Amino acid sequence: MMGRTIFIDPGRCIGCQACVSACRECDSHRGKSMIHLDYTDEGHSVASLPTVCMHCEDPVAPCAEVCPADAILVTADGVVQQADTTRCIGCANCVNACPFGVPKIDLQAKLQMKCNLCYDRTAYGLAPMCATVCPTGALFYGTAEELQAERPGVQIADTFTFGETEVRTGVAMVVPADKVRWPVPGGLPVVEINGKDVRR
Amino acid sequence: MTADPRPVVPLDPSLAPPGTRAFRDAGGIPADRWRADQDGETLVPTHCCFCGVQCGMYLRVDRGGKVFGVEPRNHDINRMRLCPKGINAYQQVNHPDRLTAPLMRRSRDEVFREVSWDEALDFTVSEIKRIQQAHGNDAFGLLGGASLFSEKTYLVGKFARVALKSRHVDYNGRLCMVSAAGANKLAFGIDRAGNPFSDCLLTDCLLIAGSNVGECFPVMTQYVWGARDRGASLIVVDPRETAIARTADIHVALKPGTDSAFFTSVLNVVVEEGLTDEAYLAAHATGWEEVRAKAAEYPPSRAAEICGVPAEQIVQVARTFARAPKAMAWHARGIEHHSQGVENCLAVINLCAATGHIGKPGAGYGTITGQGNGQGGREHGQKADLLPGGRSIMNEEHRRQICEIWGIEESELPPAGTSMMEMVWQMQRREIRGLIGICNNPFVSLPNYRVVKEGYDATEFHAQFDFFLSETAANAHVVLPVTTWAEDEGVMANAEARVVKHNKAQDAPPGVRTDTWVMCELARRLGAGDKFAFADSRAVFDELRIASAGTVNDYYGITYERLEETGGIAWPCPSTDHPGTPRLFEDGRTYHPDGKIHLQVVEWHPPMDPYDDEHPMSLTTGRTVAHFLSGNQTRRLGALVEQTPRPWAEVHPSHGFRNGEPVRVITRRGSEVFPALVTEAIRPDTVFIPYHWPVPTAANALTIDALDPRSKIPEYKVCACRIEHAEKIDEVPAPPVAPGQVAYPEAQVSRTDPLPPTAPQGRGTSERS
């Protein structure tokens, strides 16, 4: 996990979409929001969950790995940048590769866009726009120590499993203190590939 | 990554107190070394125009002097946080729907035409004179708004009484928190929250009653979660499982309209279990014996039946609240919007007082104001029964004091008027024949739409000040285009009674005037110009300070300069070296002459709209996070419309609806069809509809115009209804003016304006430190 990063705490999310509006106001892709908000338990509860780019560390950003045009750069501090506009061919490989469903393609412009951790702000020591405004702290920007100082006893996870595959991310999730599971299941397990059962 | 040179802002409440300490910009926007220098952009520090939290924000102003964006600001209240309304608020400043010339028509059959200010004001004044000469001064009324700066609300009250010489003035805060105001005044002799938001971080138990904090005051949630982080227990009393209720230790999903029975029963348990603070009560309260005797009539078994919640839950709430070393109660419209709103608030106060949770850091009560200036908007004479400084218009001494300041004879000062809804009834009966509306939109926000429409249609003359053509303005004879909050300066008092200063970020568009200028100009034409010789907001504020001096709502020590130096000052603040009063009753004294809390006996009664076989369910209304009040502002902002494009009816799965199916909601006032939002997060006997939209999807076409007898607040939060399957969902009407278009085809543009321009006002510092 990188030093200062975003921590997502779904337990605090009130579904207000301030992050979505703030992301739209951020200068690096003004007018488009790179966050989405999911209602995880619709019909039963008002629970919601914001998703930003998780800035995968290991394996290094699947989106960048599969990019045929080498348009997605990962900076030394672990930020997975959005596609370089001079290189992106809008093929959507990154969209298919991302286990978290983050990158978006602007079909008209044939360009990929995604959260770049507000590089224009973080490079100047500011928090990303979404984490700055989040009224509840469901998106927190800082170090793990800062988070723990503010929220005693908080538990975090930065490793997710997708079937057999483990992904370690630069952005971390806050998980319930009494239910720490390492790693956190990230989605449905992979059962078969091309008709072949890949379960052990 | 470069090292962060800025100090980290800790969440230690002692470092971020409300009131007078200089607010720190540490961790704020480095305007001097960042984008501001690259683009010639300036950041103007101000506050959000919407709810009672009053978040600090910077408006981004380009080199041409136009507002074009927002930046978070590390103000004490919100510490950079903003909700979606705050983030998008700047978009209304230069919105294509802005009215930029007065609109006029001689009868409602005609279409509007653009006219000069002279013509619009002359017509308005001639109509005022005509109506008052024929039917008396009281035949003309004035309705203000609680989103106005305090200076403007002061002017509204003065204008009605001195220029119009009419008793009929009231404001839309009457729809907001007057029940809490009435209860606080009865119990404590002062009308404001007892504790600042930051006290939540010091408490051991937080009780939130009838407040959807997550959607209506999202930025306050950080204080609620902050309390939780420090181990405080959270009790939420709400018929719906809101975002706050979802993680509460105890969520009391009571039946709408039964709050006072619930809280009195909690008090019953507190008494039964010996958890009262008898020493505190003996020293600081009157009326306790009567209150205790009444509480004995509400054992949990009885209240459980009335409220539809388990009796054990009542016991659990009582123990959790009373046993906590420090406990706080916050409440909002959920318990105030009732025909027994004052009783509901008094029941909460009784509980706080009986357990001794008053006037200490982390212990007390608070009411969360809905509108930006819901608190300040009523303090200086905009309310029918109040004069500046919270003085009573019925009190001889208070009347004399104000007449002296205003320079009028006491006989000239009219008596108390009636409340907003009562004024509409008087319009229906043609007792009020002319009306000026400022900063309100009753066609969406008042209950029982049909009555409201009839009342307004019956007026012979109606003028409305607004910067968008609201549903109410579209019914007027004259619409006067006025400034937004970003084009003027002034103060507002937030839910903590902390007075904050809004700064001017851009000049008003040509043709647009400040409300101050319009009121002063109308007064001049009505012959009261000498009493309204105000050049700008600062001049009004200086008179307001003097007019409030020595009262409970004392603003005398608050100056624009002090507000700019600090993060806001909580009143009372009697002198310019006084630090303000963020927390009340720390010395154990209330604002009654005897210094005691006057506890009041509370008796529960059923809601005014009775249930029967035809209407067995409760309809309750409220807000969504993306929209504000009548939606006149937020229903025009693309991102917010996208987030919540239309209203819905929230129903429990037990009724057999599928998500999105048309559900007809029928009350005794009418019926409307909404898409169903099927969720277990609501009681099976309750339906919820957000109220921000006009007919035919207006929740307020269904609600009842019953009033609390003391506060005169309408009973929005409960009326009897039934639901049925329907064929087709009612369409959401298009905005009155399509974005970017002018909807008055016969417009006669008359931009040459012989009147002097509105007075220049100080633009806030750009904070280039």
PDB file of C-alpha atoms in Angstrom, chain A residues 4 10-14 16-18 21-22 24-25 27 30 43-47 77 120-126 129 132-137 141 146 150-152, chain B residues 1-2 4 6 8 11 34-35 60 68-69 71-72 80-82 84 87-88 90-91 214 218-219 221-222 225 229 241-243 246-247 625 639 642-643 678-680:
ATOM      1  CA  ARG A   4      -0.789   8.424   1.563  1.00  0.00           C
ATOM      2  CA  PRO A  10     -18.468   1.500   3.251  1.00  0.00           C
ATOM      3  CA  GLY A  11     -19.836   1.505   6.813  1.00  0.00           C
ATOM      4  CA  ARG A  12     -19.728   5.303   6.761  1.00  0.00           C
ATOM      5  CA  CYS A  13     -21.100   5.837   3.254  1.00  0.00           C
ATOM      6  CA  ILE A  14     -24.456   7.619   3.202  1.00  0.00           C
ATOM      7  CA  CYS A  16     -24.929  11.135  -1.006  1.00  0.00           C
ATOM      8  CA  GLN A  17     -22.749  11.113  -4.130  1.00  0.00           C
ATOM      9  CA  ALA A  18     -20.738  14.129  -3.031  1.00  0.00           C
ATOM     10  CA  SER A  21     -20.033  15.474  -7.934  1.00  0.00           C
ATOM     11  CA  ALA A  22     -16.607  16.388  -6.592  1.00  0.00           C
ATOM     12  CA  ARG A  24     -16.741  15.842 -11.826  1.00  0.00           C
ATOM     13  CA  GLU A  25     -15.375  19.169 -10.564  1.00  0.00           C
ATOM     14  CA  ASP A  27      -9.551  19.679 -12.894  1.00  0.00           C
ATOM     15  CA  ARG A  30     -13.528  18.194 -15.383  1.00  0.00           C
ATOM     16  CA  GLY A  43     -34.471  -3.252  -1.396  1.00  0.00           C
ATOM     17  CA  HIS A  44     -33.308  -4.236   2.050  1.00  0.00           C
ATOM     18  CA  SER A  45     -31.131  -1.400   3.240  1.00  0.00           C
ATOM     19  CA  VAL A  46     -29.813   1.976   2.191  1.00  0.00           C
ATOM     20  CA  ALA A  47     -26.224   0.658   2.264  1.00  0.00           C
ATOM     21  CA  ASP A  77       4.580   6.385  -6.117  1.00  0.00           C
ATOM     22  CA  ASP A 120      -2.966  17.197 -10.095  1.00  0.00           C
ATOM     23  CA  ARG A 121      -3.885  17.689  -6.444  1.00  0.00           C
ATOM     24  CA  THR A 122      -1.925  14.982  -4.638  1.00  0.00           C
ATOM     25  CA  ALA A 123       1.291  16.124  -6.322  1.00  0.00           C
ATOM     26  CA  TYR A 124       0.784  19.426  -4.525  1.00  0.00           C
ATOM     27  CA  GLY A 125       0.046  17.825  -1.182  1.00  0.00           C
ATOM     28  CA  LEU A 126      -3.720  18.132  -1.411  1.00  0.00           C
ATOM     29  CA  MET A 129     -11.252  15.919  -4.522  1.00  0.00           C
ATOM     30  CA  THR A 132     -11.584  15.983   0.485  1.00  0.00           C
ATOM     31  CA  VAL A 133     -15.304  16.579   0.329  1.00  0.00           C
ATOM     32  CA  CYS A 134     -16.689  13.212   1.487  1.00  0.00           C
ATOM     33  CA  PRO A 135     -18.984  14.445   4.277  1.00  0.00           C
ATOM     34  CA  THR A 136     -18.688  11.283   6.333  1.00  0.00           C
ATOM     35  CA  GLY A 137     -15.107  10.185   5.827  1.00  0.00           C
ATOM     36  CA  TYR A 141      -7.044  10.240   2.269  1.00  0.00           C
ATOM     37  CA  GLU A 146      -3.465   8.812  10.378  1.00  0.00           C
ATOM     38  CA  GLU A 150      -8.611   9.179  13.991  1.00  0.00           C
ATOM     39  CA  ARG A 151     -10.573   5.934  14.176  1.00  0.00           C
ATOM     40  CA  PRO A 152      -9.141   3.775  16.933  1.00  0.00           C
TER      41      PRO A 152
ATOM     42  CA  MET B   1       5.478  12.142  -4.239  1.00  0.00           C
ATOM     43  CA  THR B   2       6.453  15.459  -2.715  1.00  0.00           C
ATOM     44  CA  ASP B   4       3.279  17.385   2.375  1.00  0.00           C
ATOM     45  CA  ARG B   6       1.170  21.340   5.564  1.00  0.00           C
ATOM     46  CA  VAL B   8      -2.247  17.768   9.460  1.00  0.00           C
ATOM     47  CA  LEU B  11     -10.005  15.843  14.592  1.00  0.00           C
ATOM     48  CA  TRP B  34      -1.097  26.677  -6.716  1.00  0.00           C
ATOM     49  CA  ARG B  35      -3.507  27.054  -9.559  1.00  0.00           C
ATOM     50  CA  ARG B  60     -13.428  29.949  -7.892  1.00  0.00           C
ATOM     51  CA  PHE B  68     -16.847  29.093 -12.413  1.00  0.00           C
ATOM     52  CA  GLY B  69     -16.200  26.489  -9.754  1.00  0.00           C
ATOM     53  CA  GLU B  71     -12.961  24.471  -3.915  1.00  0.00           C
ATOM     54  CA  PRO B  72     -13.309  22.898  -0.490  1.00  0.00           C
ATOM     55  CA  MET B  80     -13.266  20.791   3.766  1.00  0.00           C
ATOM     56  CA  ARG B  81     -16.297  18.510   3.552  1.00  0.00           C
ATOM     57  CA  LEU B  82     -19.132  19.325   1.152  1.00  0.00           C
ATOM     58  CA  PRO B  84     -23.384  17.271  -3.621  1.00  0.00           C
ATOM     59  CA  ILE B  87     -20.392  21.200  -4.780  1.00  0.00           C
ATOM     60  CA  ASN B  88     -22.910  22.091  -7.480  1.00  0.00           C
ATOM     61  CA  TYR B  90     -21.928  27.560  -7.867  1.00  0.00           C
ATOM     62  CA  GLN B  91     -23.600  26.474 -11.107  1.00  0.00           C
ATOM     63  CA  GLY B 214     -27.242  11.663   5.995  1.00  0.00           C
ATOM     64  CA  PRO B 218     -24.726  15.302   5.137  1.00  0.00           C
ATOM     65  CA  VAL B 219     -21.744  17.244   6.398  1.00  0.00           C
ATOM     66  CA  THR B 221     -22.539  13.157   9.575  1.00  0.00           C
ATOM     67  CA  GLN B 222     -18.822  13.528  10.240  1.00  0.00           C
ATOM     68  CA  TRP B 225     -19.447   9.133  12.913  1.00  0.00           C
ATOM     69  CA  ASP B 229     -15.395   6.442  16.557  1.00  0.00           C
ATOM     70  CA  GLU B 241     -34.037   3.267   8.087  1.00  0.00           C
ATOM     71  CA  THR B 242     -31.960   6.205   6.941  1.00  0.00           C
ATOM     72  CA  ALA B 243     -28.235   6.108   6.327  1.00  0.00           C
ATOM     73  CA  ARG B 246     -28.524   1.852   9.397  1.00  0.00           C
ATOM     74  CA  THR B 247     -25.573   1.771  11.764  1.00  0.00           C
ATOM     75  CA  VAL B 625     -29.713  14.592  -0.653  1.00  0.00           C
ATOM     76  CA  ALA B 639     -25.692  16.897 -11.876  1.00  0.00           C
ATOM     77  CA  GLU B 642     -29.235  13.413 -12.940  1.00  0.00           C
ATOM     78  CA  GLN B 643     -28.728  12.125  -9.427  1.00  0.00           C
ATOM     79  CA  VAL B 678     -39.759  -1.020  -2.701  1.00  0.00           C
ATOM     80  CA  THR B 679     -37.586  -1.322   0.370  1.00  0.00           C
ATOM     81  CA  GLU B 680     -37.574  -2.902   3.781  1.00  0.00           C
TER      82      GLU B 680
END
